[in-house]
């Protein structure tokens, strides 16, 4: 039997611990990617050329290369240079660095979508550039970027599965191991269920949030 219902029951405990690992990876990495993403987006939007080039370079390199390759550099390239690290830590660092580049563009789009009249009004009321940013632009940006940030969270959660290829014991790795031992696809199907338990409610949340914004008390 290539699909064995009894394996559903027997594989769940192992897959569950893999799921906790995957979940732990995003829960730790995503919040840390946010401040880093903010830094890149501010650099990217800076007045001066040097910080702007720095931000753009980082964002373009990270977004322009596969996450899979970035993982290989970290897990197989760095050790050649004598850099050793716990796989969970290393995985988290790569996810944080990768996601921060995508988040930076989400933040930039959000900030730049705020009507120019808003900052002109704030400035004419005597607010400084900084005050305008923190008290006028950012609060409005936050509501606007929550749906896209949530989909970025979902992407990172699914991207944790790539860590199976570099030896992190997360959900996908457990499924692979059980399938290798039993010659049965069932663990993969159960793993799909574990991913969906998180992604479906979050997708619903994004949809309802977007519907509410479209009805728009505020645009
Ligand atoms: N599969 C893509 C890659 O290999 C995922 C990158 C992450 N994408 C994202 N929006 N966070 O690069």
PDB file of C-alpha atoms and ligand atoms in Angstrom:
ATOM      1  CA  UNK A   1       0.000   0.000   0.000  1.00  0.00           C
ATOM      2  CA  UNK A   2       1.482   3.316  -1.050  1.00  0.00           C
ATOM      3  CA  UNK A   3      -1.077   5.207   0.932  1.00  0.00           C
ATOM      4  CA  UNK A   4      -1.544   3.585   4.290  1.00  0.00           C
ATOM      5  CA  UNK A   5      -4.204   5.105   6.590  1.00  0.00           C
ATOM      6  CA  UNK A   6      -2.708   3.409   9.650  1.00  0.00           C
ATOM      7  CA  UNK A   7       0.479   5.385   8.998  1.00  0.00           C
ATOM      8  CA  UNK A   8      -1.507   8.589   9.543  1.00  0.00           C
ATOM      9  CA  UNK A   9      -1.867   7.673  13.186  1.00  0.00           C
ATOM     10  CA  UNK A  10       1.627   6.346  13.680  1.00  0.00           C
ATOM     11  CA  UNK A  11       3.395   9.209  11.891  1.00  0.00           C
ATOM     12  CA  UNK A  12       1.533  12.041  13.601  1.00  0.00           C
ATOM     13  CA  UNK A  13       3.638  12.163  16.806  1.00  0.00           C
ATOM     14  CA  UNK A  14       6.946  12.448  14.904  1.00  0.00           C
ATOM     15  CA  UNK A  15       5.508  14.920  12.398  1.00  0.00           C
ATOM     16  CA  UNK A  16       4.092  16.918  15.267  1.00  0.00           C
ATOM     17  CA  UNK A  17       7.546  17.468  16.742  1.00  0.00           C
ATOM     18  CA  UNK A  18       8.769  18.477  13.285  1.00  0.00           C
ATOM     19  CA  UNK A  19       5.846  20.869  13.055  1.00  0.00           C
ATOM     20  CA  UNK A  20       6.806  22.453  16.386  1.00  0.00           C
ATOM     21  CA  UNK A  21      10.313  22.953  15.007  1.00  0.00           C
ATOM     22  CA  UNK A  22       9.000  24.598  11.816  1.00  0.00           C
ATOM     23  CA  UNK A  23       6.628  26.760  13.805  1.00  0.00           C
ATOM     24  CA  UNK A  24       9.411  27.671  16.253  1.00  0.00           C
ATOM     25  CA  UNK A  25      11.601  28.731  13.347  1.00  0.00           C
ATOM     26  CA  UNK A  26       9.050  31.227  11.971  1.00  0.00           C
ATOM     27  CA  UNK A  27       7.916  32.445  15.361  1.00  0.00           C
ATOM     28  CA  UNK A  28      11.484  33.322  16.254  1.00  0.00           C
ATOM     29  CA  UNK A  29      12.633  34.487  12.815  1.00  0.00           C
ATOM     30  CA  UNK A  30       9.734  36.584  11.584  1.00  0.00           C
ATOM     31  CA  UNK A  31       9.683  39.147  14.427  1.00  0.00           C
ATOM     32  CA  UNK A  32      13.448  39.579  14.039  1.00  0.00           C
ATOM     33  CA  UNK A  33      13.123  40.073  10.278  1.00  0.00           C
ATOM     34  CA  UNK A  34      10.804  43.057  10.818  1.00  0.00           C
ATOM     35  CA  UNK A  35      13.293  45.530  12.395  1.00  0.00           C
ATOM     36  CA  UNK A  36      15.976  44.414   9.942  1.00  0.00           C
ATOM     37  CA  UNK A  37      13.538  44.965   7.078  1.00  0.00           C
ATOM     38  CA  UNK A  38      12.763  48.445   8.413  1.00  0.00           C
ATOM     39  CA  UNK A  39      16.462  49.269   8.437  1.00  0.00           C
ATOM     40  CA  UNK A  40      16.883  48.131   4.814  1.00  0.00           C
ATOM     41  CA  UNK A  41      13.817  50.066   3.703  1.00  0.00           C
ATOM     42  CA  UNK A  42      15.006  53.271   5.378  1.00  0.00           C
ATOM     43  CA  UNK A  43      18.446  52.864   3.842  1.00  0.00           C
ATOM     44  CA  UNK A  44      16.801  52.207   0.485  1.00  0.00           C
ATOM     45  CA  UNK A  45      14.808  55.454   0.792  1.00  0.00           C
ATOM     46  CA  UNK A  46      17.622  57.569   2.250  1.00  0.00           C
ATOM     47  CA  UNK A  47      18.368  61.030   0.904  1.00  0.00           C
ATOM     48  CA  UNK A  48      22.039  60.315   0.487  1.00  0.00           C
ATOM     49  CA  UNK A  49      23.394  58.138  -2.204  1.00  0.00           C
ATOM     50  CA  UNK A  50      25.653  55.811  -0.228  1.00  0.00           C
ATOM     51  CA  UNK A  51      23.057  54.415   2.213  1.00  0.00           C
ATOM     52  CA  UNK A  52      20.606  54.185  -0.662  1.00  0.00           C
ATOM     53  CA  UNK A  53      23.048  52.125  -2.717  1.00  0.00           C
ATOM     54  CA  UNK A  54      23.787  49.933   0.291  1.00  0.00           C
ATOM     55  CA  UNK A  55      20.094  49.215   0.912  1.00  0.00           C
ATOM     56  CA  UNK A  56      19.360  48.593  -2.754  1.00  0.00           C
ATOM     57  CA  UNK A  57      22.354  46.289  -3.135  1.00  0.00           C
ATOM     58  CA  UNK A  58      21.381  44.126  -0.191  1.00  0.00           C
ATOM     59  CA  UNK A  59      17.743  43.931  -1.279  1.00  0.00           C
ATOM     60  CA  UNK A  60      18.617  43.129  -4.885  1.00  0.00           C
ATOM     61  CA  UNK A  61      21.162  40.447  -4.058  1.00  0.00           C
ATOM     62  CA  UNK A  62      18.888  38.681  -1.583  1.00  0.00           C
ATOM     63  CA  UNK A  63      15.794  38.872  -3.754  1.00  0.00           C
ATOM     64  CA  UNK A  64      17.736  38.072  -6.899  1.00  0.00           C
ATOM     65  CA  UNK A  65      19.129  34.749  -5.719  1.00  0.00           C
ATOM     66  CA  UNK A  66      17.266  31.592  -4.656  1.00  0.00           C
ATOM     67  CA  UNK A  67      16.758  31.081  -0.947  1.00  0.00           C
ATOM     68  CA  UNK A  68      17.892  27.520  -1.602  1.00  0.00           C
ATOM     69  CA  UNK A  69      21.282  28.789  -2.778  1.00  0.00           C
ATOM     70  CA  UNK A  70      21.557  31.124   0.199  1.00  0.00           C
ATOM     71  CA  UNK A  71      21.000  28.123   2.466  1.00  0.00           C
ATOM     72  CA  UNK A  72      23.741  26.186   0.680  1.00  0.00           C
ATOM     73  CA  UNK A  73      26.186  29.050   1.112  1.00  0.00           C
ATOM     74  CA  UNK A  74      25.412  29.238   4.831  1.00  0.00           C
ATOM     75  CA  UNK A  75      25.329  25.494   5.535  1.00  0.00           C
ATOM     76  CA  UNK A  76      28.001  24.171   3.183  1.00  0.00           C
ATOM     77  CA  UNK A  77      30.040  27.243   2.195  1.00  0.00           C
ATOM     78  CA  UNK A  78      30.627  28.930   5.535  1.00  0.00           C
ATOM     79  CA  UNK A  79      31.892  25.737   7.236  1.00  0.00           C
ATOM     80  CA  UNK A  80      34.673  25.674   4.622  1.00  0.00           C
ATOM     81  CA  UNK A  81      35.725  29.011   6.039  1.00  0.00           C
ATOM     82  CA  UNK A  82      35.629  27.626   9.553  1.00  0.00           C
ATOM     83  CA  UNK A  83      32.228  29.044  10.488  1.00  0.00           C
ATOM     84  CA  UNK A  84      30.252  26.432  12.428  1.00  0.00           C
ATOM     85  CA  UNK A  85      26.849  26.949  13.934  1.00  0.00           C
ATOM     86  CA  UNK A  86      23.872  25.107  15.336  1.00  0.00           C
ATOM     87  CA  UNK A  87      21.636  24.194  12.327  1.00  0.00           C
ATOM     88  CA  UNK A  88      18.527  25.715  13.908  1.00  0.00           C
ATOM     89  CA  UNK A  89      20.374  28.992  14.545  1.00  0.00           C
ATOM     90  CA  UNK A  90      21.903  29.020  11.104  1.00  0.00           C
ATOM     91  CA  UNK A  91      18.532  28.296   9.513  1.00  0.00           C
ATOM     92  CA  UNK A  92      16.902  31.093  11.481  1.00  0.00           C
ATOM     93  CA  UNK A  93      19.611  33.574  10.478  1.00  0.00           C
ATOM     94  CA  UNK A  94      19.221  32.783   6.769  1.00  0.00           C
ATOM     95  CA  UNK A  95      15.422  33.051   7.001  1.00  0.00           C
ATOM     96  CA  UNK A  96      15.717  36.380   8.822  1.00  0.00           C
ATOM     97  CA  UNK A  97      18.196  37.783   6.310  1.00  0.00           C
ATOM     98  CA  UNK A  98      16.127  36.565   3.355  1.00  0.00           C
ATOM     99  CA  UNK A  99      12.773  37.776   4.623  1.00  0.00           C
ATOM    100  CA  UNK A 100      14.123  41.177   5.687  1.00  0.00           C
ATOM    101  CA  UNK A 101      14.806  42.034   2.036  1.00  0.00           C
ATOM    102  CA  UNK A 102      11.230  41.225   1.003  1.00  0.00           C
ATOM    103  CA  UNK A 103       9.841  43.033   4.053  1.00  0.00           C
ATOM    104  CA  UNK A 104      11.942  46.083   3.186  1.00  0.00           C
ATOM    105  CA  UNK A 105      10.145  46.380  -0.145  1.00  0.00           C
ATOM    106  CA  UNK A 106       6.778  45.841   1.528  1.00  0.00           C
ATOM    107  CA  UNK A 107       7.554  48.678   3.967  1.00  0.00           C
ATOM    108  CA  UNK A 108       8.805  50.947   1.217  1.00  0.00           C
ATOM    109  CA  UNK A 109       5.680  50.348  -0.872  1.00  0.00           C
ATOM    110  CA  UNK A 110       3.552  50.991   2.213  1.00  0.00           C
ATOM    111  CA  UNK A 111       5.299  54.212   3.153  1.00  0.00           C
ATOM    112  CA  UNK A 112       5.317  55.509  -0.395  1.00  0.00           C
ATOM    113  CA  UNK A 113       1.605  54.735  -0.783  1.00  0.00           C
ATOM    114  CA  UNK A 114       0.719  57.341   1.848  1.00  0.00           C
ATOM    115  CA  UNK A 115      -0.552  60.463   0.124  1.00  0.00           C
ATOM    116  CA  UNK A 116       2.062  63.203  -0.184  1.00  0.00           C
ATOM    117  CA  UNK A 117      -0.451  65.746   1.105  1.00  0.00           C
ATOM    118  CA  UNK A 118      -0.228  63.997   4.486  1.00  0.00           C
ATOM    119  CA  UNK A 119       3.401  64.854   5.009  1.00  0.00           C
ATOM    120  CA  UNK A 120       2.980  68.318   3.513  1.00  0.00           C
ATOM    121  CA  UNK A 121       0.167  68.971   5.980  1.00  0.00           C
ATOM    122  CA  UNK A 122       2.257  67.686   8.892  1.00  0.00           C
ATOM    123  CA  UNK A 123       5.250  69.752   7.841  1.00  0.00           C
ATOM    124  CA  UNK A 124       3.119  72.879   7.474  1.00  0.00           C
ATOM    125  CA  UNK A 125       1.916  72.325  11.040  1.00  0.00           C
ATOM    126  CA  UNK A 126       5.537  72.607  12.094  1.00  0.00           C
ATOM    127  CA  UNK A 127       6.410  68.919  12.518  1.00  0.00           C
ATOM    128  CA  UNK A 128       9.949  67.890  11.710  1.00  0.00           C
ATOM    129  CA  UNK A 129      10.720  65.256   9.088  1.00  0.00           C
ATOM    130  CA  UNK A 130      11.241  62.683  11.851  1.00  0.00           C
ATOM    131  CA  UNK A 131       8.037  63.620  13.663  1.00  0.00           C
ATOM    132  CA  UNK A 132       6.110  63.416  10.391  1.00  0.00           C
ATOM    133  CA  UNK A 133       7.539  59.960   9.739  1.00  0.00           C
ATOM    134  CA  UNK A 134       6.822  58.560  13.192  1.00  0.00           C
ATOM    135  CA  UNK A 135       3.507  60.205  14.032  1.00  0.00           C
ATOM    136  CA  UNK A 136       1.839  60.598  10.649  1.00  0.00           C
ATOM    137  CA  UNK A 137       3.256  58.261   8.031  1.00  0.00           C
ATOM    138  CA  UNK A 138       4.162  55.132  10.007  1.00  0.00           C
ATOM    139  CA  UNK A 139       0.871  54.708  11.917  1.00  0.00           C
ATOM    140  CA  UNK A 140      -1.054  54.764   8.630  1.00  0.00           C
ATOM    141  CA  UNK A 141       1.458  52.478   6.975  1.00  0.00           C
ATOM    142  CA  UNK A 142       1.080  49.836   9.689  1.00  0.00           C
ATOM    143  CA  UNK A 143      -2.575  49.108   8.900  1.00  0.00           C
ATOM    144  CA  UNK A 144      -1.854  49.073   5.220  1.00  0.00           C
ATOM    145  CA  UNK A 145       1.038  46.582   5.320  1.00  0.00           C
ATOM    146  CA  UNK A 146      -0.517  44.051   7.694  1.00  0.00           C
ATOM    147  CA  UNK A 147      -2.066  41.880   4.932  1.00  0.00           C
ATOM    148  CA  UNK A 148       1.144  41.780   2.860  1.00  0.00           C
ATOM    149  CA  UNK A 149       3.209  41.149   5.981  1.00  0.00           C
ATOM    150  CA  UNK A 150       0.921  38.253   6.835  1.00  0.00           C
ATOM    151  CA  UNK A 151       1.502  36.710   3.429  1.00  0.00           C
ATOM    152  CA  UNK A 152       5.221  37.206   3.976  1.00  0.00           C
ATOM    153  CA  UNK A 153       4.814  35.272   7.232  1.00  0.00           C
ATOM    154  CA  UNK A 154       3.088  32.457   5.333  1.00  0.00           C
ATOM    155  CA  UNK A 155       5.915  32.421   2.776  1.00  0.00           C
ATOM    156  CA  UNK A 156       8.534  32.158   5.502  1.00  0.00           C
ATOM    157  CA  UNK A 157       6.600  29.383   7.191  1.00  0.00           C
ATOM    158  CA  UNK A 158       6.493  27.381   3.959  1.00  0.00           C
ATOM    159  CA  UNK A 159      10.131  28.241   3.218  1.00  0.00           C
ATOM    160  CA  UNK A 160      11.195  26.520   6.439  1.00  0.00           C
ATOM    161  CA  UNK A 161      10.618  23.284   4.450  1.00  0.00           C
ATOM    162  CA  UNK A 162      13.757  24.082   2.414  1.00  0.00           C
ATOM    163  CA  UNK A 163      15.764  23.552   5.598  1.00  0.00           C
ATOM    164  CA  UNK A 164      15.120  19.811   5.227  1.00  0.00           C
ATOM    165  CA  UNK A 165      17.707  19.877   2.427  1.00  0.00           C
ATOM    166  CA  UNK A 166      20.407  21.172   4.769  1.00  0.00           C
ATOM    167  CA  UNK A 167      19.683  18.832   7.654  1.00  0.00           C
ATOM    168  CA  UNK A 168      17.429  20.799   9.993  1.00  0.00           C
ATOM    169  CA  UNK A 169      14.957  18.456  11.700  1.00  0.00           C
ATOM    170  CA  UNK A 170      11.783  20.292  10.775  1.00  0.00           C
ATOM    171  CA  UNK A 171       8.427  19.042   9.505  1.00  0.00           C
ATOM    172  CA  UNK A 172       9.499  18.212   5.963  1.00  0.00           C
ATOM    173  CA  UNK A 173      12.585  16.360   7.193  1.00  0.00           C
ATOM    174  CA  UNK A 174      10.495  14.116   9.460  1.00  0.00           C
ATOM    175  CA  UNK A 175       8.102  13.368   6.582  1.00  0.00           C
ATOM    176  CA  UNK A 176      11.048  12.547   4.310  1.00  0.00           C
ATOM    177  CA  UNK A 177      12.581  10.257   6.905  1.00  0.00           C
ATOM    178  CA  UNK A 178       9.387   8.315   7.568  1.00  0.00           C
ATOM    179  CA  UNK A 179       8.684   8.007   3.849  1.00  0.00           C
ATOM    180  CA  UNK A 180      12.204   6.704   3.257  1.00  0.00           C
ATOM    181  CA  UNK A 181      11.735   4.104   5.978  1.00  0.00           C
ATOM    182  CA  UNK A 182       8.259   2.949   4.930  1.00  0.00           C
ATOM    183  CA  UNK A 183       8.174   3.537   1.175  1.00  0.00           C
ATOM    184  CA  UNK A 184       4.854   5.263   1.672  1.00  0.00           C
ATOM    185  CA  UNK A 185       3.548   8.738   0.730  1.00  0.00           C
ATOM    186  CA  UNK A 186       1.241   9.027   3.706  1.00  0.00           C
ATOM    187  CA  UNK A 187       3.695  11.078   5.833  1.00  0.00           C
ATOM    188  CA  UNK A 188       3.893  13.695   3.064  1.00  0.00           C
ATOM    189  CA  UNK A 189       0.101  13.960   2.991  1.00  0.00           C
ATOM    190  CA  UNK A 190      -0.008  14.355   6.766  1.00  0.00           C
ATOM    191  CA  UNK A 191       2.761  16.968   6.551  1.00  0.00           C
ATOM    192  CA  UNK A 192       0.631  18.881   4.026  1.00  0.00           C
ATOM    193  CA  UNK A 193      -2.109  18.911   6.651  1.00  0.00           C
ATOM    194  CA  UNK A 194       0.288  20.380   9.217  1.00  0.00           C
ATOM    195  CA  UNK A 195       1.255  23.196   6.846  1.00  0.00           C
ATOM    196  CA  UNK A 196      -2.387  23.885   5.982  1.00  0.00           C
ATOM    197  CA  UNK A 197      -3.447  24.117   9.631  1.00  0.00           C
ATOM    198  CA  UNK A 198      -1.435  27.333   9.771  1.00  0.00           C
ATOM    199  CA  UNK A 199      -1.722  28.700   6.234  1.00  0.00           C
ATOM    200  CA  UNK A 200      -5.490  28.413   5.732  1.00  0.00           C
ATOM    201  CA  UNK A 201      -6.535  30.453   8.801  1.00  0.00           C
ATOM    202  CA  UNK A 202      -3.899  33.062   7.981  1.00  0.00           C
ATOM    203  CA  UNK A 203      -5.130  33.315   4.395  1.00  0.00           C
ATOM    204  CA  UNK A 204      -8.669  33.778   5.710  1.00  0.00           C
ATOM    205  CA  UNK A 205      -7.381  36.532   7.982  1.00  0.00           C
ATOM    206  CA  UNK A 206      -5.737  38.299   5.032  1.00  0.00           C
ATOM    207  CA  UNK A 207      -8.895  38.048   2.957  1.00  0.00           C
ATOM    208  CA  UNK A 208     -11.130  39.460   5.674  1.00  0.00           C
ATOM    209  CA  UNK A 209      -8.692  42.254   6.384  1.00  0.00           C
ATOM    210  CA  UNK A 210      -8.517  43.198   2.727  1.00  0.00           C
ATOM    211  CA  UNK A 211     -12.294  43.094   2.412  1.00  0.00           C
ATOM    212  CA  UNK A 212     -12.590  45.435   5.380  1.00  0.00           C
ATOM    213  CA  UNK A 213     -10.033  47.833   3.932  1.00  0.00           C
ATOM    214  CA  UNK A 214     -11.743  47.829   0.533  1.00  0.00           C
ATOM    215  CA  UNK A 215     -15.005  48.839   2.190  1.00  0.00           C
ATOM    216  CA  UNK A 216     -12.695  51.398   3.632  1.00  0.00           C
ATOM    217  CA  UNK A 217     -13.396  53.633   6.558  1.00  0.00           C
ATOM    218  CA  UNK A 218      -9.925  54.788   5.634  1.00  0.00           C
ATOM    219  CA  UNK A 219      -8.202  54.066   2.389  1.00  0.00           C
TER     220      UNK A 219
HETATM  221  N1  LIG B   1      11.247  30.267  -3.342  1.00  0.00           N
HETATM  222  C1  LIG B   1      11.706  31.619  -3.236  1.00  0.00           C
HETATM  223  C2  LIG B   1      13.215  31.628  -3.402  1.00  0.00           C
HETATM  224  O1  LIG B   1      13.789  30.588  -3.553  1.00  0.00           O
HETATM  225  C3  LIG B   1      11.224  32.106  -1.933  1.00  0.00           C
HETATM  226  C4  LIG B   1      11.872  33.332  -1.439  1.00  0.00           C
HETATM  227  C5  LIG B   1      11.088  33.937  -0.359  1.00  0.00           C
HETATM  228  N2  LIG B   1      10.108  34.819  -0.903  1.00  0.00           N
HETATM  229  C6  LIG B   1       9.546  35.720  -0.139  1.00  0.00           C
HETATM  230  N3  LIG B   1       8.692  36.574  -0.640  1.00  0.00           N
HETATM  231  N4  LIG B   1       9.878  35.781   1.116  1.00  0.00           N
HETATM  232  O2  LIG B   1      13.860  32.649  -3.451  1.00  0.00           O
END
